[in-house]
């Protein structure tokens, strides 16, 4: 089949590499793509994410499946438009995508389905007095979340009431643009975070290896929140007890609810969990693959992932077309531009190792091609993944491999994967 992948990050590089190894994939196209993605695919002749243009391209190139990487086009309903003209899409409808594009929608749905999560209350910017009264009586710390999409940056955890009062004023005044005109205030949950990906066909699902992200910019979980500075999989904090609860208390009720509403959830469901004493609670849902978790999860999967996505998109998931390798561990470290997630310089030439072993992958996240040279072109520049027999070996191997990569202003965390070691046998 012919496939179009939308997106331009490390996540899409990992998806495209996996698609390129799929037997059923014939012609692979990417838009906008990046130099890493375009090693395995053709650049689609599209000039914007405008739905009509994508439809025309799909018709002309006989695209059988569109895979949508990032959340924005999903939230805007690209899936619905493409499906409306008979094109299969791996990525949920606009209705289902509200799980990510509105925290209030997600929280209300969780309450309706009895899915474990932090207690909450939503306020709009017109409810000035009410919100400040509510904050005064709230236990500390207080979690304040912009309702809408904010590129993973819309959450503030206030340690004292004063900070919460000031933050809510800033949020309502547009700290995260229109995304924070409504704010969800929720109870703080203690525990350790993990990410679960479920490939869903509306009815049935396949859980991929659990992973853990490292969201803070600094080693030792210090500094600002980022899109994610590294990940590893499988994350053994998600043991069989936790996984059973995730399936029975979260995935199944959610899929059933969407089915009942006549909006079957087809695509990737990302469950951000907080786990304490083997009890998982939902921190957030995303309606697409996580970045950089995908760069650690996909290398553990063999087989025809294109077919897995196509069958899920069409409501008849064929789980047997892939095999998950639970005997290996994968670690992914993000090589970033110093200064990220704030201002940073870009445009520096990247030096790569001459050769890579079979169990080493350097995904491109924010790079571009300038006169035949690869240069840094984003906050997160590369995603370096190593796959080994256990987590410790994969970590050592990862930092060894990083030594062979250089560019000016290169920055990375030196503790990716460490938090997983305590769960290894
Ligand atoms: P979110 O965008 O909802 O995933 O939130 C971003 C980050 O804030 C999460 O990855 C958590 O580290 C943290 N966080 C969000 N909600 C809570 C909560 N209720 N309790 C504790 N930490 C939270
Ligand atoms: N790594 C977190 C996310 O993709 O939202």
Coordinates of C-alpha atoms and ligand atoms in Angstrom, one line a residue:
X1 CA 0.0 0.0 0.0
X2 CA 1.0 3.6 -0.4
X3 CA 1.3 5.7 2.7
X4 CA 1.5 9.4 3.6
X5 CA 3.0 10.3 7.0
X6 CA 2.3 13.8 8.3
X7 CA 4.9 15.3 10.6
X8 CA 8.5 16.4 10.9
X9 CA 10.0 15.3 14.2
X10 CA 11.9 12.4 15.8
X11 CA 8.7 10.6 16.4
X12 CA 7.9 10.6 12.7
X13 CA 11.4 9.5 11.9
X14 CA 10.9 6.5 14.1
X15 CA 7.5 5.8 12.5
X16 CA 8.9 6.1 9.0
X17 CA 11.8 3.7 9.7
X18 CA 9.3 1.2 11.1
X19 CA 7.1 1.7 8.0
X20 CA 10.0 1.2 5.7
X21 CA 10.5 -2.3 7.2
X22 CA 6.9 -3.2 6.7
X23 CA 6.2 -5.8 4.0
X24 CA 2.9 -4.3 3.0
X25 CA 4.3 -0.8 2.5
X26 CA 5.0 0.1 -1.1
X27 CA 5.5 3.8 -1.7
X28 CA 6.1 6.0 1.4
X29 CA 5.6 9.7 1.4
X30 CA 6.2 12.3 4.1
X31 CA 5.0 15.9 4.7
X32 CA 6.7 18.1 5.8
X33 CA 9.4 15.4 6.7
X34 CA 13.0 16.0 7.7
X35 CA 16.3 14.7 6.4
X36 CA 16.0 11.6 8.7
X37 CA 12.5 10.8 7.6
X38 CA 13.3 11.4 3.9
X39 CA 16.0 8.7 4.0
X40 CA 13.2 6.3 3.8
X41 CA 10.5 8.2 2.0
X42 CA 9.7 10.7 -0.8
X43 CA 8.8 14.2 0.0
X44 CA 5.1 14.6 -0.7
X45 CA 4.4 17.4 -3.2
X46 CA 2.2 19.3 -0.8
X47 CA 2.8 22.9 0.3
X48 CA 0.6 23.2 3.4
X49 CA -1.6 21.2 5.8
X50 CA -4.7 22.5 4.1
X51 CA -7.0 19.5 3.9
X52 CA -8.0 20.0 0.2
X53 CA -4.4 19.9 -0.8
X54 CA -3.8 16.7 1.1
X55 CA -6.9 15.1 -0.4
X56 CA -5.8 16.0 -3.9
X57 CA -2.3 14.6 -3.3
X58 CA -3.8 11.4 -1.8
X59 CA -6.0 10.9 -4.9
X60 CA -3.2 11.6 -7.4
X61 CA -0.7 9.3 -5.7
X62 CA -3.2 6.6 -4.8
X63 CA -2.5 6.8 -1.1
X64 CA -4.1 3.9 0.9
X65 CA -3.3 5.1 4.4
X66 CA -2.5 8.5 6.0
X67 CA -0.8 8.4 9.4
X68 CA -1.0 11.7 11.3
X69 CA 1.9 12.2 13.7
X70 CA 1.2 15.5 15.6
X71 CA -1.9 16.6 17.6
X72 CA -2.8 19.8 15.8
X73 CA -4.1 18.4 12.5
X74 CA -6.0 15.7 14.5
X75 CA -7.6 18.4 16.7
X76 CA -8.6 20.3 13.6
X77 CA -10.4 17.3 12.1
X78 CA -8.0 16.2 9.2
X79 CA -9.0 12.6 9.9
X80 CA -12.7 13.3 9.4
X81 CA -12.1 15.2 6.1
X82 CA -9.9 12.4 4.6
X83 CA -12.2 9.7 5.8
X84 CA -15.1 11.6 4.3
X85 CA -13.5 11.0 0.8
X86 CA -12.7 7.4 1.5
X87 CA -9.1 7.6 2.6
X88 CA -8.1 5.4 5.5
X89 CA -6.5 7.3 8.4
X90 CA -4.5 6.1 11.4
X91 CA -5.4 8.9 13.8
X92 CA -8.7 9.6 15.7
X93 CA -11.6 11.8 14.6
X94 CA -11.9 15.4 15.7
X95 CA -14.5 14.4 18.3
X96 CA -12.1 11.8 19.9
X97 CA -9.2 14.1 19.6
X98 CA -10.8 16.4 22.2
X99 CA -9.2 13.9 24.7
X100 CA -6.0 15.9 24.1
X101 CA -7.3 19.2 22.8
X102 CA -9.4 19.9 25.9
X103 CA -8.4 18.8 29.3
X104 CA -11.9 19.6 30.5
X105 CA -13.4 17.1 28.0
X106 CA -10.9 14.5 29.0
X107 CA -11.5 14.9 32.7
X108 CA -15.3 14.8 32.3
X109 CA -15.1 11.7 30.2
X110 CA -12.9 10.0 32.8
X111 CA -15.4 10.8 35.5
X112 CA -18.2 9.5 33.4
X113 CA -16.3 6.2 32.8
X114 CA -14.9 5.8 36.3
X115 CA -11.3 6.1 35.1
X116 CA -9.0 6.8 38.0
X117 CA -7.6 10.3 37.8
X118 CA -7.0 13.4 40.0
X119 CA -10.1 15.3 41.2
X120 CA -10.6 18.6 39.4
X121 CA -12.7 21.7 38.7
X122 CA -12.7 23.8 35.5
X123 CA -13.0 27.6 35.4
X124 CA -13.3 30.0 32.5
X125 CA -11.7 33.4 32.5
X126 CA -15.0 35.1 33.4
X127 CA -15.2 33.2 36.7
X128 CA -12.7 35.5 38.4
X129 CA -14.0 35.5 41.9
X130 CA -15.0 31.9 42.0
X131 CA -11.5 30.7 40.9
X132 CA -9.7 32.7 43.5
X133 CA -12.0 31.5 46.3
X134 CA -11.5 27.9 45.1
X135 CA -7.7 28.3 45.1
X136 CA -7.8 29.6 48.7
X137 CA -9.4 26.4 49.9
X138 CA -7.3 24.0 47.8
X139 CA -4.7 21.7 49.3
X140 CA -1.1 22.2 48.2
X141 CA 0.5 21.8 45.7
X142 CA -2.1 23.0 43.2
X143 CA -1.9 21.8 39.6
X144 CA -3.1 24.4 37.0
X145 CA -3.6 23.2 33.4
X146 CA -4.5 25.2 30.3
X147 CA -7.6 23.5 28.8
X148 CA -6.4 23.7 25.2
X149 CA -3.3 22.6 23.3
X150 CA -0.1 24.2 24.6
X151 CA 2.7 22.0 23.1
X152 CA 3.1 20.2 26.4
X153 CA 3.9 23.4 28.3
X154 CA 0.5 24.4 29.6
X155 CA 0.8 22.9 33.1
X156 CA 2.0 24.8 36.2
X157 CA 2.4 23.1 39.6
X158 CA 2.1 25.8 42.3
X159 CA 3.7 25.0 45.6
X160 CA 1.9 27.9 47.4
X161 CA -1.4 29.7 47.2
X162 CA 0.1 33.0 46.1
X163 CA 1.8 31.4 43.1
X164 CA -1.5 29.7 42.2
X165 CA -3.4 33.1 42.4
X166 CA -0.7 34.8 40.2
X167 CA -0.5 32.0 37.8
X168 CA -4.3 31.8 37.2
X169 CA -4.3 35.6 36.5
X170 CA -1.5 35.1 34.0
X171 CA -3.2 32.1 32.4
X172 CA -6.5 33.9 32.0
X173 CA -4.6 36.9 30.5
X174 CA -3.3 34.6 27.8
X175 CA -0.1 33.0 29.2
X176 CA -0.7 30.1 26.9
X177 CA -2.8 32.1 24.3
X178 CA -6.4 31.1 23.9
X179 CA -5.5 27.6 25.3
X180 CA -5.6 29.1 28.9
X181 CA -8.8 31.0 28.7
X182 CA -10.2 28.0 30.4
X183 CA -8.2 26.3 33.1
X184 CA -8.5 22.9 34.9
X185 CA -7.4 23.0 38.5
X186 CA -6.6 19.6 39.9
X187 CA -5.3 17.7 42.8
X188 CA -1.6 16.9 42.9
X189 CA -0.8 13.2 42.4
X190 CA 2.3 11.7 43.9
X191 CA 4.1 8.7 42.3
X192 CA 6.1 7.9 39.2
X193 CA 5.1 8.6 35.6
X194 CA 5.0 6.2 32.7
X195 CA 3.5 6.3 29.2
X196 CA 1.4 3.6 27.6
X197 CA 0.6 3.4 23.9
X198 CA -2.4 1.5 22.7
X199 CA -3.1 0.9 19.0
X200 CA -6.9 1.0 18.8
X201 CA -9.4 0.0 16.2
X202 CA -12.5 1.4 17.9
X203 CA -13.2 -1.9 19.6
X204 CA -10.0 -3.8 20.2
X205 CA -6.5 -2.7 20.9
X206 CA -2.8 -3.7 21.1
X207 CA -0.7 -2.4 24.0
X208 CA 2.9 -1.5 23.0
X209 CA 5.8 -1.7 25.4
X210 CA 5.4 0.8 28.3
X211 CA 7.9 3.6 28.4
X212 CA 9.1 6.4 30.6
X213 CA 9.8 9.9 29.4
X214 CA 12.1 12.5 31.1
X215 CA 10.3 15.8 30.8
X216 CA 12.5 18.2 32.7
X217 CA 15.4 19.8 30.9
X218 CA 18.0 19.1 33.5
X219 CA 19.8 15.9 34.8
X220 CA 18.1 14.7 38.0
X221 CA 14.7 16.0 36.9
X222 CA 15.6 19.7 37.4
X223 CA 14.6 22.8 35.5
X224 CA 11.8 23.5 33.1
X225 CA 9.4 21.1 31.5
X226 CA 10.2 20.2 27.8
X227 CA 8.6 18.1 25.2
X228 CA 10.8 15.3 26.5
X229 CA 14.6 14.8 26.9
X230 CA 14.8 11.0 26.6
X231 CA 12.9 7.8 27.1
X232 CA 13.4 4.1 27.6
X233 CA 11.3 1.0 27.1
X234 CA 10.0 -1.3 28.4
X235 CA 9.4 0.5 31.6
X236 CA 9.1 -2.2 34.2
X237 CA 7.3 0.0 36.7
X238 CA 4.3 -1.0 34.6
X239 CA 4.3 -4.6 35.9
X240 CA 1.5 -7.1 35.1
X241 CA -0.6 -5.9 38.0
X242 CA -0.5 -2.3 36.8
X243 CA -1.0 -3.3 33.2
X244 CA -4.1 -5.3 34.0
X245 CA -5.6 -2.2 35.8
X246 CA -4.7 0.0 32.9
X247 CA -6.5 -2.3 30.5
X248 CA -9.6 -2.9 32.7
X249 CA -10.0 0.5 34.3
X250 CA -8.8 2.8 31.6
X251 CA -8.5 1.4 28.0
X252 CA -11.6 -0.8 27.9
X253 CA -14.0 1.7 29.5
X254 CA -12.7 4.5 27.3
X255 CA -13.1 2.6 24.1
X256 CA -16.5 1.4 25.1
X257 CA -17.7 4.9 25.9
X258 CA -16.5 6.3 22.5
X259 CA -18.2 3.3 20.8
X260 CA -21.4 4.1 22.6
X261 CA -21.2 7.7 21.5
X262 CA -20.8 6.4 17.9
X263 CA -17.3 7.9 17.6
X264 CA -15.1 4.7 17.6
X265 CA -11.6 5.6 18.7
X266 CA -9.3 4.5 15.9
X267 CA -5.6 5.5 16.1
X268 CA -3.0 5.7 18.8
X269 CA -4.1 6.3 22.4
X270 CA -1.3 7.6 24.6
X271 CA -2.0 7.2 28.3
X272 CA 0.1 9.3 30.6
X273 CA 0.1 7.6 34.0
X274 CA 1.0 8.4 37.5
X275 CA 1.7 5.1 39.4
X276 CA 1.9 4.8 43.2
X277 CA 1.8 1.5 45.0
X278 CA 0.8 -0.3 41.8
X279 CA -2.2 2.0 41.4
X280 CA -2.2 3.8 38.0
X281 CA -4.1 7.1 37.6
X282 CA -4.3 9.1 34.4
X283 CA -2.3 12.3 34.2
X284 CA -3.3 13.0 30.6
X285 CA -4.4 11.4 27.4
X286 CA -2.8 12.2 24.0
X287 CA -4.3 11.1 20.7
X288 CA -1.0 10.4 19.0
X289 CA 2.4 8.8 19.6
X290 CA 4.6 10.4 22.2
X291 CA 7.9 12.0 21.4
X292 CA 10.5 10.8 22.4
X293 CA 8.9 7.6 23.8
X294 CA 8.2 6.4 20.2
X295 CA 11.9 6.4 19.5
X296 CA 12.4 3.9 22.3
X297 CA 9.2 1.9 21.8
X298 CA 9.2 1.2 18.0
X299 CA 12.7 -0.4 17.9
X300 CA 11.2 -3.2 20.1
X301 CA 8.6 -4.1 17.5
X302 CA 9.2 -6.3 14.5
X303 CA 6.9 -7.0 11.6
X304 CA 4.5 -5.2 9.5
X305 CA 3.5 -2.1 11.4
X306 CA 2.0 -0.5 8.3
X307 CA -0.5 -3.4 8.3
X308 CA -1.1 -3.0 12.0
X309 CA -2.0 0.7 11.5
X310 CA -4.1 0.0 8.3
X311 CA -6.2 -2.7 9.9
X312 CA -6.7 -0.6 13.1
X313 CA -7.7 2.4 11.0
X314 CA -10.3 0.1 9.3
X315 CA -11.8 -1.3 12.5
X316 CA -10.2 -4.8 12.2
X317 CA -6.9 -4.7 14.0
X318 CA -4.6 -7.7 13.1
X319 CA -2.3 -7.9 16.1
X320 CA -0.4 -10.8 14.8
X321 CA 1.3 -8.8 12.0
X322 CA 3.8 -7.5 14.6
X323 CA 5.9 -9.2 17.3
X324 CA 7.0 -7.3 20.4
X325 CA 10.4 -8.0 21.7
X326 CA 10.2 -7.8 25.5
X327 CA 13.7 -9.4 25.9
X328 CA 15.5 -6.2 24.9
X329 CA 15.7 -2.7 26.3
X330 CA 15.8 0.5 24.2
X331 CA 17.1 3.9 25.5
X332 CA 16.7 7.1 23.6
X333 CA 18.6 10.3 24.5
X334 CA 17.6 13.7 23.0
X335 CA 20.5 15.8 21.8
X336 CA 19.2 19.3 22.1
X337 CA 20.3 22.8 21.3
X338 CA 21.6 24.5 24.5
X339 CA 19.0 26.9 25.8
X340 CA 16.0 24.7 24.9
X341 CA 13.1 24.9 25.9
X342 CA 13.7 28.7 25.8
X343 CA 15.7 30.5 23.2
X344 CA 18.6 28.7 21.4
X345 CA 20.8 29.1 18.4
X346 CA 20.5 26.8 15.4
X347 CA 22.2 26.3 12.1
X348 CA 25.3 24.4 13.3
X349 CA 26.7 21.5 11.2
X350 CA 26.3 18.1 12.8
X351 CA 29.1 15.5 12.7
X352 CA 27.8 11.9 12.7
X353 CA 29.7 8.6 13.3
X354 CA 31.0 7.0 10.1
X355 CA 29.0 3.8 10.7
X356 CA 26.2 2.6 12.9
X357 CA 25.7 -0.9 14.3
X358 CA 22.4 -2.7 13.8
X359 CA 21.3 -1.8 17.3
X360 CA 22.1 1.9 17.0
X361 CA 19.7 4.5 15.5
X362 CA 20.2 8.2 15.2
X363 CA 16.8 9.8 14.5
X364 CA 16.5 13.3 13.2
X365 CA 14.2 15.6 15.2
X366 CA 15.1 19.2 14.4
X367 CA 17.5 19.1 11.5
X368 CA 17.7 20.4 8.0
X369 CA 19.8 19.9 4.9
X370 CA 21.9 22.9 3.8
X371 CA 24.0 22.5 0.7
X372 CA 24.2 18.7 1.4
X373 CA 25.2 19.2 5.0
X374 CA 22.9 18.4 8.0
X375 CA 22.5 21.3 10.4
X376 CA 20.7 21.8 13.7
X377 CA 17.3 23.3 13.1
X378 CA 15.3 23.0 16.3
X379 CA 15.3 22.7 20.1
X380 CA 15.4 18.9 20.0
X381 CA 17.9 18.1 17.3
X382 CA 18.6 14.3 17.3
X383 CA 17.2 11.3 19.2
X384 CA 19.9 8.7 19.8
X385 CA 18.6 5.2 20.4
X386 CA 20.4 2.0 21.4
X387 CA 18.9 -1.4 21.8
X388 CA 20.5 -4.0 24.0
X389 CA 19.9 -7.0 26.3
X390 CA 19.1 -5.0 29.3
X391 CA 18.5 -1.4 30.4
X392 CA 22.0 -0.8 32.0
X393 CA 23.8 -2.0 28.9
X394 CA 21.5 0.1 26.7
X395 CA 22.3 3.2 28.8
X396 CA 26.1 2.6 28.7
X397 CA 25.9 2.0 25.0
X398 CA 23.8 5.1 24.4
X399 CA 26.2 7.5 26.1
X400 CA 29.2 5.8 24.3
X401 CA 27.5 6.4 21.0
X402 CA 26.7 10.0 21.8
X403 CA 30.4 10.7 22.1
X404 CA 30.7 10.2 18.4
X405 CA 28.2 12.9 17.5
X406 CA 28.9 16.6 17.7
X407 CA 27.6 20.0 16.9
X408 CA 28.0 23.4 18.4
X409 CA 25.8 24.1 21.5
X410 CA 25.0 20.4 21.9
X411 CA 23.2 19.7 25.2
X412 CA 21.8 16.5 26.7
X413 CA 20.8 15.0 30.0
X414 CA 23.2 12.4 31.4
X415 CA 20.8 10.3 33.4
X416 CA 18.3 8.9 30.8
X417 CA 17.1 5.5 31.9
X418 CA 18.5 5.7 35.4
X419 CA 15.1 5.8 37.1
X420 CA 14.2 2.4 35.5
X421 CA 17.1 0.5 36.9
X422 CA 15.5 0.0 40.3
X423 CA 12.8 -2.1 38.6
X424 CA 15.2 -4.3 36.8
X425 CA 15.8 -7.8 38.2
Ligands
LIG1 P1 0.2 17.1 31.3 O1 0.4 18.0 30.1 O2 -1.2 17.0 31.8 O3 0.8 15.7 31.0 O4 1.1 17.6 32.5 C1 2.5 17.8 32.3 C2 3.3 17.3 33.5 O5 2.8 17.9 34.7 C3 3.0 15.8 33.7 O6 3.8 15.0 32.9 C4 3.3 15.6 35.2 O7 4.7 15.6 35.4 C5 2.8 16.9 35.7 N1 1.4 16.8 36.2 C6 0.3 17.0 35.5 N2 -0.8 16.8 36.3 C7 -0.4 16.4 37.5 C8 -1.0 16.1 38.7 N3 -2.3 16.1 38.8 N4 -0.2 15.7 39.7 C9 1.1 15.7 39.6 N5 1.8 16.0 38.5 C10 1.1 16.4 37.5
LIG2 N1 6.6 12.9 25.5 C1 5.4 13.5 25.8 C2 4.5 13.8 24.7 O1 4.8 13.4 23.6 O2 3.5 14.4 24.9

